PDB file of C-alpha atoms in Angstrom:
ATOM      1  CA  MET A1124      23.503  19.941  59.180  1.00 44.00           C
ATOM      2  CA  ALA A1125      25.169  22.657  57.800  1.00 44.00           C
ATOM      3  CA  GLY A1126      26.421  22.377  54.045  1.00 45.00           C
ATOM      4  CA  SER A1127      24.125  19.277  53.535  1.00 42.00           C
ATOM      5  CA  THR A1128      21.339  21.063  51.518  1.00 44.00           C
ATOM      6  CA  LEU A1129      21.619  19.403  48.027  1.00 43.00           C
ATOM      7  CA  ALA A1130      21.279  21.714  44.862  1.00 46.00           C
ATOM      8  CA  SER A1131      18.533  20.844  42.201  1.00 44.00           C
ATOM      9  CA  PRO A1132      19.716  19.489  39.572  1.00 48.00           C
ATOM     10  CA  THR A1133      19.430  21.722  36.330  1.00 49.00           C
ATOM     11  CA  PRO A1134      17.750  20.809  32.907  1.00 44.00           C
ATOM     12  CA  GLU A1135      21.290  19.745  31.564  1.00 45.00           C
ATOM     13  CA  ALA A1136      21.777  17.516  34.019  1.00 46.00           C
ATOM     14  CA  GLU A1137      18.418  15.951  33.966  1.00 43.00           C
ATOM     15  CA  ALA A1138      18.953  15.759  30.125  1.00 44.00           C
ATOM     16  CA  GLY A1139      22.237  14.085  30.865  1.00 47.00           C
ATOM     17  CA  ALA A1140      20.944  11.792  32.897  1.00 45.00           C
ATOM     18  CA  LEU A1141      18.127  10.803  30.477  1.00 40.00           C
ATOM     19  CA  ALA A1142      20.335  10.151  28.097  1.00 44.00           C
ATOM     20  CA  LEU A1143      22.436   7.586  30.175  1.00 44.00           C
ATOM     21  CA  SER A1144      19.450   5.834  31.128  1.00 46.00           C
ATOM     22  CA  GLU A1145      18.574   4.914  27.562  1.00 44.00           C
ATOM     23  CA  PRO A1146      19.979   2.005  25.975  1.00 50.00           C
ATOM     24  CA  ALA A1147      23.233   2.329  24.141  1.00 48.00           C
ATOM     25  CA  GLY A1148      22.904   2.518  20.220  1.00 48.00           C
ATOM     26  CA  THR A1149      19.138   3.500  20.350  1.00 47.00           C
ATOM     27  CA  ALA A1150      18.046   6.559  18.742  1.00 49.00           C
ATOM     28  CA  ARG A1151      14.494   7.878  18.483  1.00 51.00           C
ATOM     29  CA  LYS A1152      12.860   7.728  15.171  1.00 56.00           C
ATOM     30  CA  PRO A1153      11.950  10.487  13.393  1.00 58.00           C
ATOM     31  CA  SER A1154       8.499  11.928  13.678  1.00 62.00           C
ATOM     32  CA  SER A1155       6.317  13.902  11.407  1.00 64.00           C
ATOM     33  CA  LEU A1156       2.482  13.992  10.438  1.00 62.00           C
ATOM     34  CA  TRP A1157       2.587  11.789   7.735  1.00 70.00           C
ATOM     35  CA  LEU A1158       5.219   9.676   9.309  1.00 78.00           C
ATOM     36  CA  ASP A1159       2.863   8.913  12.745  1.00 75.00           C
ATOM     37  CA  THR A1160       0.211   8.329   9.928  1.00 77.00           C
ATOM     38  CA  TRP A1161       1.534   5.916   8.277  1.00 80.00           C
ATOM     39  CA  ARG A1162       3.108   4.221  10.957  1.00 82.00           C
ATOM     40  CA  ARG A1163      -0.599   3.804  13.048  1.00 81.00           C
ATOM     41  CA  PHE A1164      -2.134   2.735   9.249  1.00 82.00           C
ATOM     42  CA  LYS A1165       0.417  -0.284   9.156  1.00 84.00           C
ATOM     43  CA  ARG A1166      -0.865  -1.396  12.414  1.00 85.00           C
ATOM     44  CA  HIS A1167      -4.448  -2.081  10.819  1.00 82.00           C
ATOM     45  CA  GLN A1168      -3.181  -5.236   9.272  1.00 87.00           C
ATOM     46  CA  LEU A1169      -6.370  -5.605   6.838  1.00 88.00           C
ATOM     47  CA  ALA A1170      -5.519  -2.013   5.635  1.00 87.00           C
ATOM     48  CA  TYR A1171      -1.811  -2.350   4.988  1.00 89.00           C
ATOM     49  CA  TRP A1172      -2.293  -5.334   3.033  1.00 92.00           C
ATOM     50  CA  GLY A1173      -5.241  -4.290   1.242  1.00 90.00           C
ATOM     51  CA  LEU A1174      -3.670  -1.388   0.008  1.00 91.00           C
ATOM     52  CA  TRP A1175      -0.477  -3.513  -1.182  1.00 93.00           C
ATOM     53  CA  ILE A1176      -3.080  -6.383  -2.852  1.00 93.00           C
ATOM     54  CA  LEU A1177      -5.002  -3.288  -4.533  1.00 91.00           C
ATOM     55  CA  VAL A1178      -1.999  -2.113  -5.651  1.00 92.00           C
ATOM     56  CA  VAL A1179      -1.028  -4.998  -7.719  1.00 92.00           C
ATOM     57  CA  LEU A1180      -4.205  -5.395  -8.891  1.00 91.00           C
ATOM     58  CA  VAL A1181      -4.120  -1.645 -10.384  1.00 91.00           C
ATOM     59  CA  LEU A1182      -0.617  -2.421 -11.817  1.00 92.00           C
ATOM     60  CA  MET A1183      -2.296  -5.531 -13.593  1.00 90.00           C
ATOM     61  CA  VAL A1184      -4.739  -3.349 -15.561  1.00 90.00           C
ATOM     62  CA  LEU A1185      -2.872  -1.018 -16.389  1.00 89.00           C
ATOM     63  CA  ILE A1186       0.518  -2.755 -17.724  1.00 89.00           C
ATOM     64  CA  GLY A1187      -1.218  -6.331 -18.019  1.00 85.00           C
ATOM     65  CA  PRO A1188      -2.359  -5.526 -21.956  1.00 84.00           C
ATOM     66  CA  ILE A1189       1.101  -4.399 -22.408  1.00 85.00           C
ATOM     67  CA  PHE A1190       2.097  -8.223 -22.160  1.00 86.00           C
ATOM     68  CA  TYR A1191      -1.020 -10.016 -22.798  1.00 86.00           C
ATOM     69  CA  LYS A1192      -1.336  -8.726 -26.387  1.00 84.00           C
ATOM     70  CA  VAL A1193      -4.700 -10.536 -27.249  1.00 84.00           C
ATOM     71  CA  GLY A1194      -7.428  -8.209 -28.587  1.00 82.00           C
ATOM     72  CA  VAL A1195     -10.678  -7.779 -26.655  1.00 84.00           C
ATOM     73  CA  ASN A1196     -12.936  -8.166 -29.261  1.00 83.00           C
ATOM     74  CA  ASP A1197     -10.930 -11.062 -31.387  1.00 83.00           C
ATOM     75  CA  ILE A1198     -13.749 -13.931 -31.956  1.00 84.00           C
ATOM     76  CA  ASP A1199     -12.442 -17.180 -32.209  1.00 82.00           C
ATOM     77  CA  PHE A1200     -15.856 -19.272 -32.587  1.00 82.00           C
ATOM     78  CA  LYS A1201     -13.716 -22.552 -32.269  1.00 83.00           C
ATOM     79  CA  ALA A1202     -13.528 -21.622 -28.945  1.00 82.00           C
ATOM     80  CA  ARG A1203     -17.025 -20.511 -27.495  1.00 84.00           C
ATOM     81  CA  LEU A1204     -17.546 -20.806 -23.971  1.00 84.00           C
ATOM     82  CA  ALA A1205     -14.291 -22.338 -23.228  1.00 83.00           C
ATOM     83  CA  GLY A1206     -12.998 -22.978 -19.385  1.00 82.00           C
ATOM     84  CA  PRO A1207      -9.821 -21.684 -18.258  1.00 86.00           C
ATOM     85  CA  SER A1208      -6.660 -22.900 -19.889  1.00 86.00           C
ATOM     86  CA  TRP A1209      -3.278 -22.247 -20.891  1.00 87.00           C
ATOM     87  CA  GLN A1210      -4.601 -20.690 -24.348  1.00 86.00           C
ATOM     88  CA  HIS A1211      -7.068 -18.775 -22.301  1.00 86.00           C
ATOM     89  CA  PRO A1212      -6.434 -18.282 -18.268  1.00 87.00           C
ATOM     90  CA  LEU A1213      -9.867 -16.958 -17.797  1.00 88.00           C
ATOM     91  CA  GLY A1214     -11.760 -18.399 -20.285  1.00 86.00           C
ATOM     92  CA  THR A1215     -13.433 -17.631 -23.030  1.00 88.00           C
ATOM     93  CA  ASP A1216     -17.001 -15.815 -23.761  1.00 85.00           C
ATOM     94  CA  ASP A1217     -19.996 -16.995 -26.164  1.00 84.00           C
ATOM     95  CA  LEU A1218     -18.217 -15.369 -29.396  1.00 85.00           C
ATOM     96  CA  GLY A1219     -14.758 -16.836 -28.137  1.00 85.00           C
ATOM     97  CA  ARG A1220     -13.243 -13.606 -26.870  1.00 88.00           C
ATOM     98  CA  ASP A1221     -10.730 -14.196 -24.604  1.00 88.00           C
ATOM     99  CA  LEU A1222     -11.776 -13.060 -20.738  1.00 90.00           C
ATOM    100  CA  LEU A1223      -8.570 -12.343 -19.311  1.00 90.00           C
ATOM    101  CA  ALA A1224      -8.023  -9.820 -22.053  1.00 89.00           C
ATOM    102  CA  ARG A1225     -11.554  -7.880 -21.329  1.00 90.00           C
ATOM    103  CA  VAL A1226     -11.228  -8.342 -17.371  1.00 90.00           C
ATOM    104  CA  LEU A1227      -7.713  -6.228 -17.801  1.00 90.00           C
ATOM    105  CA  TYR A1228      -9.204  -3.773 -20.087  1.00 88.00           C
ATOM    106  CA  GLY A1229     -12.566  -3.445 -18.241  1.00 87.00           C
ATOM    107  CA  GLY A1230     -10.491  -3.396 -15.196  1.00 88.00           C
ATOM    108  CA  ARG A1231      -9.220   0.549 -16.361  1.00 88.00           C
ATOM    109  CA  ILE A1232     -12.478   1.299 -17.174  1.00 87.00           C
ATOM    110  CA  SER A1233     -13.887   0.413 -14.069  1.00 86.00           C
ATOM    111  CA  LEU A1234     -11.099   2.040 -11.945  1.00 89.00           C
ATOM    112  CA  ALA A1235     -11.495   5.386 -13.874  1.00 89.00           C
ATOM    113  CA  VAL A1236     -14.802   5.819 -13.295  1.00 88.00           C
ATOM    114  CA  GLY A1237     -14.487   5.174  -9.769  1.00 86.00           C
ATOM    115  CA  LEU A1238     -11.619   7.490  -9.512  1.00 89.00           C
ATOM    116  CA  ALA A1239     -13.409  10.556 -11.372  1.00 90.00           C
ATOM    117  CA  ALA A1240     -16.573   9.909 -10.065  1.00 89.00           C
ATOM    118  CA  MET A1241     -14.990  10.330  -6.379  1.00 87.00           C
ATOM    119  CA  LEU A1242     -13.192  13.350  -7.409  1.00 90.00           C
ATOM    120  CA  THR A1243     -16.514  14.805  -8.755  1.00 90.00           C
ATOM    121  CA  ALA A1244     -18.378  13.883  -5.959  1.00 90.00           C
ATOM    122  CA  ILE A1245     -15.822  15.115  -2.982  1.00 90.00           C
ATOM    123  CA  SER A1246     -15.170  18.330  -5.474  1.00 90.00           C
ATOM    124  CA  LEU A1247     -18.766  19.132  -4.785  1.00 91.00           C
ATOM    125  CA  GLY A1248     -19.210  18.109  -1.491  1.00 90.00           C
ATOM    126  CA  VAL A1249     -16.143  20.090  -0.239  1.00 89.00           C
ATOM    127  CA  LEU A1250     -16.960  23.300  -1.951  1.00 89.00           C
ATOM    128  CA  ILE A1251     -20.869  22.943  -0.686  1.00 90.00           C
ATOM    129  CA  GLY A1252     -19.624  21.863   2.467  1.00 87.00           C
ATOM    130  CA  ALA A1253     -16.910  24.962   3.166  1.00 86.00           C
ATOM    131  CA  ILE A1254     -19.292  27.445   2.072  1.00 87.00           C
ATOM    132  CA  ALA A1255     -21.811  26.230   4.102  1.00 86.00           C
ATOM    133  CA  GLY A1256     -19.376  26.037   6.983  1.00 83.00           C
ATOM    134  CA  ILE A1257     -17.737  28.986   6.681  1.00 82.00           C
ATOM    135  CA  SER A1258     -20.959  31.028   6.136  1.00 81.00           C
ATOM    136  CA  ARG A1259     -24.010  32.251   8.593  1.00 73.00           C
ATOM    137  CA  GLY A1260     -27.598  32.510   8.375  1.00 79.00           C
ATOM    138  CA  TRP A1261     -29.759  31.730   5.188  1.00 86.00           C
ATOM    139  CA  VAL A1262     -26.797  30.681   3.121  1.00 86.00           C
ATOM    140  CA  ASP A1263     -26.203  27.797   5.205  1.00 85.00           C
ATOM    141  CA  THR A1264     -29.884  26.885   5.845  1.00 88.00           C
ATOM    142  CA  VAL A1265     -30.171  26.906   2.083  1.00 90.00           C
ATOM    143  CA  LEU A1266     -27.224  24.852   0.991  1.00 90.00           C
ATOM    144  CA  MET A1267     -28.106  22.494   3.602  1.00 89.00           C
ATOM    145  CA  TRP A1268     -32.128  22.609   2.368  1.00 91.00           C
ATOM    146  CA  PHE A1269     -30.772  21.495  -0.502  1.00 91.00           C
ATOM    147  CA  THR A1270     -28.472  18.833   0.588  1.00 89.00           C
ATOM    148  CA  ASP A1271     -30.989  17.399   2.404  1.00 88.00           C
ATOM    149  CA  LEU A1272     -33.495  17.771  -0.544  1.00 88.00           C
ATOM    150  CA  CYS A1273     -30.850  15.699  -2.745  1.00 86.00           C
ATOM    151  CA  LEU A1274     -30.580  13.036   0.192  1.00 85.00           C
ATOM    152  CA  SER A1275     -34.202  12.265   0.209  1.00 85.00           C
ATOM    153  CA  LEU A1276     -34.257  11.369  -3.758  1.00 81.00           C
ATOM    154  CA  PRO A1277     -34.035   7.813  -4.521  1.00 82.00           C
ATOM    155  CA  ALA A1278     -30.530   7.123  -6.039  1.00 77.00           C
ATOM    156  CA  LEU A1279     -31.195   4.174  -7.991  1.00 77.00           C
ATOM    157  CA  PRO A1280     -34.336   5.405  -9.938  1.00 82.00           C
ATOM    158  CA  LEU A1281     -32.645   8.655 -10.422  1.00 81.00           C
ATOM    159  CA  LEU A1282     -29.579   7.641 -11.952  1.00 79.00           C
ATOM    160  CA  LEU A1283     -31.380   5.355 -14.042  1.00 79.00           C
ATOM    161  CA  LEU A1284     -33.607   8.284 -15.545  1.00 83.00           C
ATOM    162  CA  LEU A1285     -30.638  10.239 -15.569  1.00 81.00           C
ATOM    163  CA  ILE A1286     -28.666   7.784 -18.023  1.00 79.00           C
ATOM    164  CA  PHE A1287     -31.777   7.103 -20.138  1.00 79.00           C
ATOM    165  CA  LEU A1288     -32.563  10.990 -20.661  1.00 81.00           C
ATOM    166  CA  PHE A1289     -28.850  12.145 -21.751  1.00 81.00           C
ATOM    167  CA  ARG A1290     -27.478   9.025 -23.008  1.00 78.00           C
ATOM    168  CA  ASP A1291     -27.882   9.877 -26.735  1.00 78.00           C
ATOM    169  CA  PRO A1292     -27.206  13.602 -26.554  1.00 81.00           C
ATOM    170  CA  LEU A1293     -23.559  13.241 -25.095  1.00 78.00           C
ATOM    171  CA  LYS A1294     -23.136  10.397 -27.352  1.00 76.00           C
ATOM    172  CA  GLN A1295     -23.595  12.883 -30.498  1.00 79.00           C
ATOM    173  CA  MET A1296     -21.690  15.432 -28.806  1.00 80.00           C
ATOM    174  CA  PHE A1297     -18.347  13.552 -27.442  1.00 77.00           C
ATOM    175  CA  GLY A1298     -18.463  10.119 -29.384  1.00 75.00           C
ATOM    176  CA  LEU A1299     -19.678   6.695 -27.706  1.00 70.00           C
ATOM    177  CA  GLU A1300     -17.109   5.680 -25.317  1.00 74.00           C
ATOM    178  CA  VAL A1301     -16.177   9.096 -24.108  1.00 80.00           C
ATOM    179  CA  GLY A1302     -19.817  10.391 -23.865  1.00 80.00           C
ATOM    180  CA  ILE A1303     -21.243   7.260 -22.013  1.00 81.00           C
ATOM    181  CA  PHE A1304     -17.705   7.726 -19.417  1.00 84.00           C
ATOM    182  CA  ILE A1305     -18.591  11.611 -19.160  1.00 85.00           C
ATOM    183  CA  LEU A1306     -22.422  10.855 -18.161  1.00 83.00           C
ATOM    184  CA  ILE A1307     -21.854   7.795 -15.663  1.00 84.00           C
ATOM    185  CA  VAL A1308     -18.621   9.784 -14.074  1.00 87.00           C
ATOM    186  CA  LEU A1309     -21.296  12.955 -13.758  1.00 86.00           C
ATOM    187  CA  VAL A1310     -24.147  11.290 -12.651  1.00 84.00           C
ATOM    188  CA  ILE A1311     -22.423   8.905 -10.164  1.00 85.00           C
ATOM    189  CA  GLY A1312     -20.388  11.714  -8.828  1.00 86.00           C
ATOM    190  CA  GLY A1313     -23.310  14.031  -8.880  1.00 85.00           C
ATOM    191  CA  LEU A1314     -25.048  11.610  -6.392  1.00 84.00           C
ATOM    192  CA  ARG A1315     -22.608  10.973  -4.263  1.00 86.00           C
ATOM    193  CA  TRP A1316     -21.374  14.407  -2.918  1.00 87.00           C
ATOM    194  CA  MET A1317     -24.198  15.074  -0.133  1.00 88.00           C
ATOM    195  CA  PRO A1318     -22.863  13.282   2.812  1.00 88.00           C
ATOM    196  CA  VAL A1319     -18.953  14.491   2.204  1.00 88.00           C
ATOM    197  CA  ALA A1320     -20.807  18.496   2.097  1.00 89.00           C
ATOM    198  CA  ARG A1321     -22.236  17.405   5.511  1.00 89.00           C
ATOM    199  CA  LEU A1322     -19.078  16.369   6.952  1.00 87.00           C
ATOM    200  CA  VAL A1323     -16.827  19.192   5.966  1.00 87.00           C
ATOM    201  CA  ARG A1324     -19.521  21.651   7.246  1.00 87.00           C
ATOM    202  CA  ALA A1325     -19.969  19.767  10.450  1.00 85.00           C
ATOM    203  CA  GLN A1326     -15.928  20.187  10.509  1.00 84.00           C
ATOM    204  CA  PHE A1327     -15.825  23.782   9.441  1.00 82.00           C
ATOM    205  CA  PHE A1328     -18.257  24.491  12.516  1.00 81.00           C
ATOM    206  CA  SER A1329     -15.948  22.965  14.701  1.00 81.00           C
ATOM    207  CA  LEU A1330     -12.829  24.489  13.597  1.00 79.00           C
ATOM    208  CA  ARG A1331     -14.028  28.056  12.852  1.00 76.00           C
ATOM    209  CA  GLU A1332     -14.096  28.411  16.795  1.00 75.00           C
ATOM    210  CA  LYS A1333     -10.521  27.171  17.637  1.00 79.00           C
ATOM    211  CA  GLU A1334      -7.773  29.224  19.031  1.00 79.00           C
ATOM    212  CA  PHE A1335      -5.891  29.611  15.778  1.00 78.00           C
ATOM    213  CA  VAL A1336      -8.469  30.493  13.387  1.00 76.00           C
ATOM    214  CA  GLU A1337      -9.496  33.270  16.190  1.00 77.00           C
ATOM    215  CA  ALA A1338      -5.792  34.166  15.784  1.00 83.00           C
ATOM    216  CA  ALA A1339      -5.373  34.404  11.791  1.00 77.00           C
ATOM    217  CA  ARG A1340      -9.052  36.140  12.181  1.00 77.00           C
ATOM    218  CA  ALA A1341      -7.400  38.926  14.517  1.00 80.00           C
ATOM    219  CA  LEU A1342      -4.428  39.230  12.652  1.00 79.00           C
ATOM    220  CA  GLY A1343      -6.713  40.399   9.794  1.00 78.00           C
ATOM    221  CA  ALA A1344      -6.765  37.403   7.303  1.00 75.00           C
ATOM    222  CA  SER A1345      -9.397  37.113   4.978  1.00 77.00           C
ATOM    223  CA  VAL A1346     -12.031  34.813   4.986  1.00 75.00           C
ATOM    224  CA  PRO A1347     -10.790  32.528   1.541  1.00 77.00           C
ATOM    225  CA  ARG A1348      -7.481  32.868   3.747  1.00 79.00           C
ATOM    226  CA  GLN A1349      -8.940  31.399   6.558  1.00 76.00           C
ATOM    227  CA  VAL A1350     -10.672  28.622   4.841  1.00 77.00           C
ATOM    228  CA  LEU A1351      -7.734  27.402   2.732  1.00 77.00           C
ATOM    229  CA  ARG A1352      -4.875  28.351   4.821  1.00 77.00           C
ATOM    230  CA  HIS A1353      -6.230  27.144   7.944  1.00 74.00           C
ATOM    231  CA  ILE A1354      -9.686  25.543   8.393  1.00 78.00           C
ATOM    232  CA  LEU A1355      -9.685  23.119   5.473  1.00 78.00           C
ATOM    233  CA  PRO A1356      -6.054  21.454   5.302  1.00 76.00           C
ATOM    234  CA  ASN A1357      -7.353  20.481   9.287  1.00 75.00           C
ATOM    235  CA  SER A1358     -10.445  18.608   7.396  1.00 77.00           C
ATOM    236  CA  LEU A1359      -9.097  16.452   5.024  1.00 76.00           C
ATOM    237  CA  GLY A1360      -8.587  13.608   7.324  1.00 76.00           C
ATOM    238  CA  PRO A1361     -12.274  12.775   7.029  1.00 80.00           C
ATOM    239  CA  VAL A1362     -12.519  13.727   3.680  1.00 84.00           C
ATOM    240  CA  ILE A1363      -9.865  11.205   2.894  1.00 82.00           C
ATOM    241  CA  VAL A1364     -11.836   8.258   4.645  1.00 80.00           C
ATOM    242  CA  ALA A1365     -14.659   9.570   2.927  1.00 83.00           C
ATOM    243  CA  ALA A1366     -13.100   9.575  -0.692  1.00 84.00           C
ATOM    244  CA  THR A1367     -12.125   5.611  -0.498  1.00 82.00           C
ATOM    245  CA  ILE A1368     -15.727   4.858   0.232  1.00 81.00           C
ATOM    246  CA  ASP A1369     -16.827   6.890  -2.712  1.00 83.00           C
ATOM    247  CA  VAL A1370     -14.418   4.937  -4.924  1.00 85.00           C
ATOM    248  CA  ALA A1371     -15.849   1.895  -4.055  1.00 82.00           C
ATOM    249  CA  ALA A1372     -19.290   3.061  -4.341  1.00 83.00           C
ATOM    250  CA  ALA A1373     -18.657   4.478  -7.828  1.00 84.00           C
ATOM    251  CA  ILE A1374     -17.389   0.902  -8.911  1.00 83.00           C
ATOM    252  CA  ILE A1375     -20.347  -0.944  -7.318  1.00 83.00           C
ATOM    253  CA  ALA A1376     -22.581   1.590  -9.351  1.00 83.00           C
ATOM    254  CA  GLU A1377     -20.589   1.983 -12.342  1.00 81.00           C
ATOM    255  CA  SER A1378     -21.103  -2.302 -12.481  1.00 79.00           C
ATOM    256  CA  THR A1379     -25.065  -1.859 -11.676  1.00 80.00           C
ATOM    257  CA  LEU A1380     -25.869   0.413 -14.669  1.00 80.00           C
ATOM    258  CA  SER A1381     -23.483  -1.931 -16.802  1.00 77.00           C
ATOM    259  CA  PHE A1382     -25.506  -5.003 -15.315  1.00 75.00           C
ATOM    260  CA  LEU A1383     -28.707  -3.675 -16.094  1.00 76.00           C
ATOM    261  CA  GLY A1384     -27.630  -2.845 -19.490  1.00 73.00           C
ATOM    262  CA  LEU A1385     -27.406   1.107 -18.935  1.00 75.00           C
ATOM    263  CA  GLY A1386     -23.677   1.364 -19.056  1.00 75.00           C
ATOM    264  CA  PHE A1387     -20.951   0.795 -21.695  1.00 78.00           C
ATOM    265  CA  PRO A1388     -22.056  -1.097 -24.775  1.00 76.00           C
ATOM    266  CA  PRO A1389     -21.028  -4.695 -25.458  1.00 74.00           C
ATOM    267  CA  ASP A1390     -18.030  -3.710 -27.180  1.00 77.00           C
ATOM    268  CA  ILE A1391     -16.233  -1.831 -24.551  1.00 82.00           C
ATOM    269  CA  PRO A1392     -15.864  -4.288 -21.713  1.00 85.00           C
ATOM    270  CA  THR A1393     -16.004  -3.161 -17.927  1.00 84.00           C
ATOM    271  CA  TRP A1394     -16.575  -5.546 -14.973  1.00 85.00           C
ATOM    272  CA  GLY A1395     -20.231  -4.746 -14.853  1.00 81.00           C
ATOM    273  CA  ARG A1396     -20.796  -5.342 -18.795  1.00 83.00           C
ATOM    274  CA  ILE A1397     -18.975  -8.396 -18.588  1.00 85.00           C
ATOM    275  CA  LEU A1398     -21.300  -9.835 -15.483  1.00 83.00           C
ATOM    276  CA  TYR A1399     -24.269  -8.721 -17.423  1.00 80.00           C
ATOM    277  CA  ASP A1400     -23.327 -10.586 -20.399  1.00 82.00           C
ATOM    278  CA  GLY A1401     -22.430 -13.638 -19.007  1.00 84.00           C
ATOM    279  CA  ARG A1402     -25.753 -13.963 -16.727  1.00 80.00           C
ATOM    280  CA  ASP A1403     -27.496 -16.565 -19.408  1.00 81.00           C
ATOM    281  CA  TYR A1404     -24.664 -18.674 -19.334  1.00 84.00           C
ATOM    282  CA  MET A1405     -24.002 -19.597 -15.309  1.00 83.00           C
ATOM    283  CA  ASP A1406     -24.896 -23.240 -15.602  1.00 83.00           C
ATOM    284  CA  VAL A1407     -22.693 -24.006 -18.491  1.00 83.00           C
ATOM    285  CA  ALA A1408     -20.224 -21.058 -18.375  1.00 84.00           C
ATOM    286  CA  ALA A1409     -20.099 -19.862 -14.923  1.00 86.00           C
ATOM    287  CA  HIS A1410     -16.602 -18.969 -15.337  1.00 85.00           C
ATOM    288  CA  TRP A1411     -17.559 -15.914 -17.491  1.00 86.00           C
ATOM    289  CA  SER A1412     -19.322 -14.259 -14.206  1.00 85.00           C
ATOM    290  CA  LEU A1413     -17.216 -15.393 -11.888  1.00 88.00           C
ATOM    291  CA  PHE A1414     -14.233 -13.697 -12.423  1.00 88.00           C
ATOM    292  CA  PRO A1415     -15.271  -9.799 -13.063  1.00 87.00           C
ATOM    293  CA  GLY A1416     -16.993 -10.647 -10.039  1.00 86.00           C
ATOM    294  CA  ILE A1417     -14.256 -11.849  -8.047  1.00 89.00           C
ATOM    295  CA  ALA A1418     -12.470  -8.437  -9.400  1.00 89.00           C
ATOM    296  CA  ILE A1419     -15.093  -6.623  -8.371  1.00 86.00           C
ATOM    297  CA  PHE A1420     -15.261  -8.054  -4.823  1.00 88.00           C
ATOM    298  CA  ILE A1421     -11.710  -7.958  -4.171  1.00 90.00           C
ATOM    299  CA  THR A1422     -11.262  -4.095  -5.118  1.00 88.00           C
ATOM    300  CA  VAL A1423     -14.550  -2.985  -3.056  1.00 86.00           C
ATOM    301  CA  LEU A1424     -13.470  -4.992  -0.412  1.00 88.00           C
ATOM    302  CA  THR A1425      -9.615  -3.424  -0.468  1.00 90.00           C
ATOM    303  CA  ILE A1426     -10.634  -0.139  -0.567  1.00 86.00           C
ATOM    304  CA  ASN A1427     -13.161  -0.308   2.277  1.00 85.00           C
ATOM    305  CA  PHE A1428     -10.204  -2.033   4.275  1.00 88.00           C
ATOM    306  CA  ILE A1429      -8.121   1.065   3.424  1.00 87.00           C
ATOM    307  CA  GLY A1430     -10.927   3.308   4.701  1.00 83.00           C
ATOM    308  CA  ASP A1431     -11.002   1.562   7.673  1.00 82.00           C
ATOM    309  CA  GLY A1432      -7.098   2.344   8.270  1.00 83.00           C
ATOM    310  CA  LEU A1433      -7.103   5.946   7.136  1.00 81.00           C
ATOM    311  CA  ARG A1434      -9.867   6.338   9.327  1.00 77.00           C
ATOM    312  CA  ASP A1435      -8.104   5.010  12.545  1.00 76.00           C
ATOM    313  CA  ALA A1436      -4.398   6.649  11.101  1.00 78.00           C
ATOM    314  CA  LEU A1437      -5.588  10.096  10.878  1.00 71.00           C
ATOM    315  CA  ASP A1438      -7.387   9.903  14.209  1.00 63.00           C
ATOM    316  CA  PRO A1439      -5.644  12.174  15.967  1.00 57.00           C
ATOM    317  CA  ARG A1440      -6.810  10.556  19.544  1.00 53.00           C
ATOM    318  CA  LYS A1441      -4.378   7.460  18.650  1.00 57.00           C
ATOM    319  CA  VAL A1442      -1.536   6.547  20.277  1.00 51.00           C
ATOM    320  CA  LEU A1443       1.488   5.295  18.581  1.00 50.00           C
TER     321      LEU A1443
END
């Protein structure tokens, strides 16, 4: 019929119809990369609650000694091997030293070792992986050969050997506590960078041929600018996940060294050192090793949960 032809709706009309179809009072949530990542992370309940448990634990070891003013090396022979009580909430050791004060102080050292070793491993891994990933030819071959060589070395025997060889020289150079801290961080971090390097190299291989990198290259961007401005920021998701795993691995490695007697001395408590000191009293004072063991278990477990949550949250294939 003449004049019965319907005109196609304009974009403005479509937008108005869409707005009218939405329920009144509803508004779209603001969206950004970090907001979307946080929303996906909250969906992982174990990671979400693990994060809050870890925050509480960190706050306890940081500010706990401020309120619980008991010396870590104060000796009370009358309270030797005492169980948990109001006076000593976590009990005492064989010299009557308060275990709560020692666990809180030891948490500072254990968490600091884990964080510093993680930063060392991530820095070395990102540097070597980025150079190998952006290079071609013999540079990549040599770096990956060296990485594979380091991966083939037995970690624990090498760790013990390096601690035994360099412990006394660093103690003389920096003092007892600082020297041992530097040595443990460098050794643990120096043995954890290889998986990060291979991960970063694989990310660089995938990203350096993407359109946005080719566009930057065509516009005359230098290689360092391509790496720092375009490739590396898009590779940080897997690196962040690897960082959380390295923190947990470093805490366990430090605890292992202290348990074997090659970590910090007895007057500098760490969670692993307290475990080592209480190994011979499990039948009469199980609390001595129980509480630092629980602290290590909770810390490592929550960090692993956080790593799992970050892996899912930083996956661009996941939808909200």
